[in-house]
Tab-separated table of C-alpha atoms in Angstrom:
chain	number	residue	atom	x	y	z
U	640	ASP	CA	18.787	-2.656	-5.124
U	641	THR	CA	15.467	-3.830	-3.685
U	642	GLU	CA	13.862	-0.672	-2.434
U	643	VAL	CA	11.782	2.289	-3.424
U	644	THR	CA	13.168	5.639	-2.311
U	645	GLN	CA	11.263	8.883	-1.883
U	646	THR	CA	12.449	12.424	-1.352
U	647	PRO	CA	11.956	14.570	0.566
U	648	LYS	CA	10.835	12.792	3.743
U	649	HIS	CA	9.017	15.880	4.966
U	650	LEU	CA	7.768	18.910	3.077
U	651	VAL	CA	6.046	22.052	4.315
U	652	MET	CA	4.696	24.394	1.672
U	653	GLY	CA	2.418	27.355	1.332
U	654	MET	CA	-0.639	27.393	-0.880
U	655	THR	CA	1.129	29.477	-3.541
U	656	ASN	CA	4.285	27.367	-3.703
U	657	LYS	CA	5.354	24.930	-6.401
U	658	LYS	CA	7.157	21.819	-5.224
U	659	SER	CA	7.874	18.301	-6.440
U	660	LEU	CA	7.982	14.882	-4.838
U	661	LYS	CA	10.409	12.336	-6.211
U	662	CYS	CA	10.272	8.542	-6.257
U	663	GLU	CA	12.929	6.176	-7.557
U	664	GLN	CA	13.298	2.427	-7.920
U	665	HIS	CA	15.978	0.290	-9.564
U	666	MET	CA	14.238	-3.078	-9.436
U	667	GLY	CA	13.245	-3.020	-13.099
U	668	HIS	CA	9.586	-2.610	-12.215
U	669	ARG	CA	7.531	-1.220	-15.070
U	670	ALA	CA	4.552	-0.007	-13.060
U	671	MET	CA	4.726	2.854	-10.584
U	672	TYR	CA	2.035	4.335	-8.402
U	673	TRP	CA	1.235	7.419	-6.338
U	674	TYR	CA	-1.004	7.090	-3.276
U	675	LYS	CA	-2.317	9.645	-0.813
U	676	GLN	CA	-2.898	8.594	2.777
U	677	LYS	CA	-4.665	10.653	5.407
U	678	ALA	CA	-4.168	9.875	9.086
U	679	LYS	CA	-5.814	6.641	10.293
U	680	LYS	CA	-7.061	5.851	6.769
U	681	PRO	CA	-5.893	3.379	4.117
U	682	PRO	CA	-3.899	4.646	1.127
U	683	GLU	CA	-5.937	6.013	-1.772
U	684	LEU	CA	-4.683	5.483	-5.288
U	685	MET	CA	-3.968	8.666	-7.250
U	686	PHE	CA	-2.066	7.650	-10.398
U	687	VAL	CA	-0.661	4.559	-12.083
U	688	TYR	CA	2.102	4.595	-14.678
U	689	SER	CA	2.691	1.540	-16.799
U	690	TYR	CA	5.739	1.492	-19.073
U	691	GLU	CA	6.179	5.220	-18.439
U	692	LYS	CA	2.676	6.031	-19.652
U	693	LEU	CA	-0.133	7.239	-17.424
U	694	SER	CA	-2.655	4.396	-17.294
U	695	ILE	CA	-4.868	5.369	-14.356
U	696	ASN	CA	-5.816	8.796	-13.003
U	697	GLU	CA	-8.291	8.470	-10.157
U	698	SER	CA	-9.924	11.841	-10.873
U	699	VAL	CA	-7.163	13.684	-9.068
U	700	PRO	CA	-7.337	17.523	-9.123
U	701	SER	CA	-5.039	19.171	-11.642
U	702	ARG	CA	-3.019	20.831	-8.887
U	703	PHE	CA	-1.314	17.410	-8.708
U	704	SER	CA	0.663	16.680	-11.869
U	705	PRO	CA	2.494	13.360	-12.231
U	706	GLU	CA	5.469	12.768	-14.464
U	707	CYS	CA	7.441	9.646	-15.344
U	708	PRO	CA	10.692	10.747	-17.051
U	709	ASN	CA	12.039	7.188	-17.279
U	710	SER	CA	11.310	3.682	-16.066
U	711	SER	CA	13.049	4.266	-12.711
U	712	LEU	CA	11.750	7.671	-11.786
U	713	LEU	CA	8.349	9.068	-10.872
U	714	ASN	CA	7.654	12.654	-9.907
U	715	LEU	CA	4.611	14.374	-8.473
U	716	HIS	CA	4.500	18.111	-9.150
U	717	LEU	CA	2.488	20.176	-6.693
U	718	HIS	CA	1.037	23.613	-7.321
U	719	ALA	CA	-1.553	25.737	-5.517
U	720	LEU	CA	-2.338	23.055	-2.981
U	721	GLN	CA	-4.940	23.368	-0.251
U	722	PRO	CA	-4.497	22.617	3.472
U	723	GLU	CA	-6.680	19.517	3.038
U	724	ASP	CA	-4.012	18.115	0.720
U	725	SER	CA	-1.785	17.631	3.757
U	726	ALA	CA	-1.138	13.891	3.951
U	727	LEU	CA	1.422	11.136	3.561
U	728	TYR	CA	2.218	10.598	-0.119
U	729	LEU	CA	3.366	7.102	-0.910
U	730	CYS	CA	5.024	5.831	-4.043
U	731	ALA	CA	4.996	2.153	-5.011
U	732	SER	CA	6.216	-0.047	-7.816
U	733	SER	CA	5.386	-3.509	-9.066
U	734	GLN	CA	6.820	-6.052	-11.437
U	735	GLU	CA	5.004	-7.068	-14.606
U	736	GLY	CA	2.837	-10.106	-13.998
U	737	ARG	CA	3.051	-9.781	-10.216
U	738	PHE	CA	0.351	-8.496	-7.919
U	739	GLU	CA	2.336	-7.224	-4.979
U	740	GLN	CA	3.436	-3.610	-4.826
U	741	PHE	CA	6.484	-2.373	-2.971
U	742	PHE	CA	6.201	0.969	-1.241
U	743	GLY	CA	8.625	3.739	-0.465
U	744	PRO	CA	8.825	5.393	2.963
U	745	GLY	CA	6.572	8.245	1.911
U	746	THR	CA	6.702	12.033	2.004
U	747	ARG	CA	4.779	13.762	4.791
U	748	LEU	CA	3.346	16.889	3.219
U	749	THR	CA	1.981	19.812	5.202
U	750	VAL	CA	0.243	22.639	3.345
U	751	LEU	CA	-0.064	25.869	5.314
Y	272	ALA	CA	-16.239	-3.981	-7.900
Y	273	GLN	CA	-13.943	-5.358	-5.273
Y	274	LYS	CA	-14.191	-4.802	-1.544
Y	275	ILE	CA	-12.034	-5.607	1.474
Y	276	THR	CA	-13.433	-5.673	4.996
Y	277	GLN	CA	-11.408	-5.584	8.187
Y	278	THR	CA	-13.771	-5.662	11.148
Y	279	GLN	CA	-11.204	-5.215	13.934
Y	280	PRO	CA	-10.191	-1.553	14.315
Y	281	GLY	CA	-7.812	-2.472	17.134
Y	282	MET	CA	-6.332	-5.595	18.692
Y	283	PHE	CA	-4.150	-6.333	21.706
Y	284	VAL	CA	-1.905	-9.362	22.038
Y	285	GLN	CA	0.507	-10.482	24.701
Y	286	GLU	CA	4.137	-10.729	23.663
Y	287	LYS	CA	5.062	-14.237	22.431
Y	288	GLU	CA	1.417	-15.135	21.812
Y	289	ALA	CA	-0.145	-15.712	18.380
Y	290	VAL	CA	-2.749	-13.336	16.953
Y	291	THR	CA	-5.159	-13.513	14.020
Y	292	LEU	CA	-6.172	-10.417	12.087
Y	293	ASP	CA	-9.384	-10.861	10.121
Y	294	CYS	CA	-9.955	-9.963	6.493
Y	295	THR	CA	-12.846	-10.780	4.192
Y	296	TYR	CA	-13.104	-9.800	0.566
Y	297	ASP	CA	-15.552	-9.661	-2.261
Y	298	THR	CA	-14.826	-9.814	-5.972
Y	299	SER	CA	-16.356	-11.305	-9.084
Y	300	ASP	CA	-12.969	-11.729	-10.755
Y	301	PRO	CA	-11.744	-15.363	-10.634
Y	302	SER	CA	-8.113	-14.241	-10.673
Y	303	TYR	CA	-6.878	-11.982	-7.897
Y	304	GLY	CA	-4.163	-11.518	-5.340
Y	305	LEU	CA	-4.474	-10.883	-1.636
Y	306	PHE	CA	-1.797	-9.263	0.494
Y	307	TRP	CA	-1.073	-7.941	3.887
Y	308	TYR	CA	0.944	-4.830	4.608
Y	309	LYS	CA	2.328	-3.563	7.913
Y	310	GLN	CA	2.544	0.163	8.517
Y	311	PRO	CA	4.504	1.268	11.597
Y	312	SER	CA	4.105	4.776	12.945
Y	313	SER	CA	6.994	5.858	10.703
Y	314	GLY	CA	4.631	5.521	7.741
Y	315	GLU	CA	6.313	3.045	5.436
Y	316	MET	CA	4.072	0.308	4.032
Y	317	ILE	CA	5.921	-2.979	4.485
Y	318	PHE	CA	4.837	-5.888	2.302
Y	319	LEU	CA	4.349	-8.995	4.460
Y	320	ILE	CA	2.718	-11.803	2.528
Y	321	TYR	CA	0.898	-12.624	-0.698
Y	322	GLN	CA	-1.727	-15.219	-1.643
Y	323	GLY	CA	-2.873	-15.851	-5.196
Y	324	SER	CA	-6.447	-16.904	-5.814
Y	325	TYR	CA	-5.310	-20.101	-7.539
Y	326	ASP	CA	-2.693	-21.033	-4.956
Y	327	GLN	CA	-3.515	-24.376	-3.384
Y	328	GLN	CA	-1.510	-23.895	-0.235
Y	329	ASN	CA	-1.692	-21.134	2.338
Y	330	ALA	CA	1.160	-18.652	2.078
Y	331	THR	CA	3.743	-18.460	4.849
Y	332	GLU	CA	6.604	-16.015	5.408
Y	333	GLY	CA	8.516	-16.571	8.605
Y	334	ARG	CA	6.205	-15.765	11.519
Y	335	TYR	CA	3.427	-14.667	9.136
Y	336	SER	CA	0.917	-17.024	7.597
Y	337	LEU	CA	-2.182	-16.320	5.594
Y	338	ASN	CA	-5.233	-18.462	6.381
Y	339	PHE	CA	-6.909	-18.461	2.965
Y	340	GLN	CA	-10.452	-19.816	2.846
Y	341	LYS	CA	-11.651	-19.216	-0.673
Y	342	ALA	CA	-15.207	-20.443	-0.220
Y	343	ARG	CA	-15.663	-18.099	2.736
Y	344	LYS	CA	-13.762	-15.309	0.963
Y	345	SER	CA	-11.504	-14.777	3.909
Y	346	ALA	CA	-7.764	-14.151	4.085
Y	347	ASN	CA	-6.820	-13.834	7.723
Y	348	LEU	CA	-3.271	-13.016	8.795
Y	349	VAL	CA	-1.774	-15.075	11.589
Y	350	ILE	CA	1.260	-13.717	13.404
Y	351	SER	CA	2.969	-16.264	15.599
Y	352	ALA	CA	5.167	-15.471	18.613
Y	353	SER	CA	4.288	-11.764	18.652
Y	354	GLN	CA	7.087	-9.278	19.263
Y	355	LEU	CA	6.957	-5.696	20.509
Y	356	GLY	CA	8.074	-4.581	17.053
Y	357	ASP	CA	4.902	-6.051	15.581
Y	358	SER	CA	2.911	-3.139	17.016
Y	359	ALA	CA	1.646	-1.328	13.922
Y	360	MET	CA	-1.316	-0.827	11.606
Y	361	TYR	CA	-2.014	-3.815	9.386
Y	362	PHE	CA	-3.803	-3.494	6.049
Y	363	CYS	CA	-5.343	-6.293	4.039
Y	364	ALA	CA	-5.402	-5.558	0.321
Y	365	MET	CA	-6.511	-7.073	-2.961
Y	366	MET	CA	-5.686	-6.613	-6.601
Y	367	ASN	CA	-7.548	-8.183	-9.473
Y	368	SER	CA	-5.948	-9.787	-12.507
Y	369	GLY	CA	-3.757	-7.778	-14.822
Y	370	GLY	CA	-1.068	-6.715	-12.406
Y	371	TYR	CA	-1.431	-3.016	-13.030
Y	372	GLN	CA	-4.927	-2.600	-11.753
Y	373	LYS	CA	-6.136	-0.797	-8.700
Y	374	VAL	CA	-5.298	-2.150	-5.263
Y	375	THR	CA	-8.194	-2.077	-2.834
Y	376	PHE	CA	-7.210	-1.684	0.820
Y	377	GLY	CA	-9.177	-2.516	3.924
Y	378	THR	CA	-9.577	0.052	6.664
Y	379	GLY	CA	-6.800	-1.499	8.715
Y	380	THR	CA	-6.338	-3.086	12.135
Y	381	LYS	CA	-4.127	-1.450	14.740
Y	382	LEU	CA	-2.237	-4.141	16.603
Y	383	GLN	CA	-0.618	-3.431	19.944
Y	384	VAL	CA	1.716	-5.992	21.496
Y	385	ILE	CA	1.803	-5.869	25.289
Y	386	PRO	CA	4.999	-6.842	27.129
């Protein structure tokens, strides 16, 4: 298995909802990442997990809560989001000792 | 701090022609990696090619080659024999040593292939 999968592909939620984004990889990668990408902009790093521990949090608001239950799975829990949080959320993974990251197809999130 | 600069917001190329997408970078770290990603309108970031800072030869992957000029701090992507499916946004990116550090992306170049 050489891909990163993300579910759902699209998500529409209200500002009072609680939802979760899911990312999965079975390549044995020990680092996983969440990025946020607004239209016509490059991806912005949100979180990095290394060996299932949070290693980087790029000052992301607490309404985004990451979780790494095991080495293959990465979740992003969403609560009380704002309309400006609407974006493409990308998950990526990388192998230890390698620079390149492999991305999933993303979840397009719309907050109403 | 590391920085990636892509000075071409948009490019056009005729089908079957070659095209060069420019990328310059700045870092004080002697060990780093440079990559190019393709992002079609569907949104997925597709890894294209990787160049390590200590690699002696320019990286090639099929129709993609990376013109790495270390002294000039440039890492241009060359796409040969352009195809209509090459129309997409292209991002140059860099990561410093360590493997789990932050990736810095350029602002991207939108390539359109004309039939």
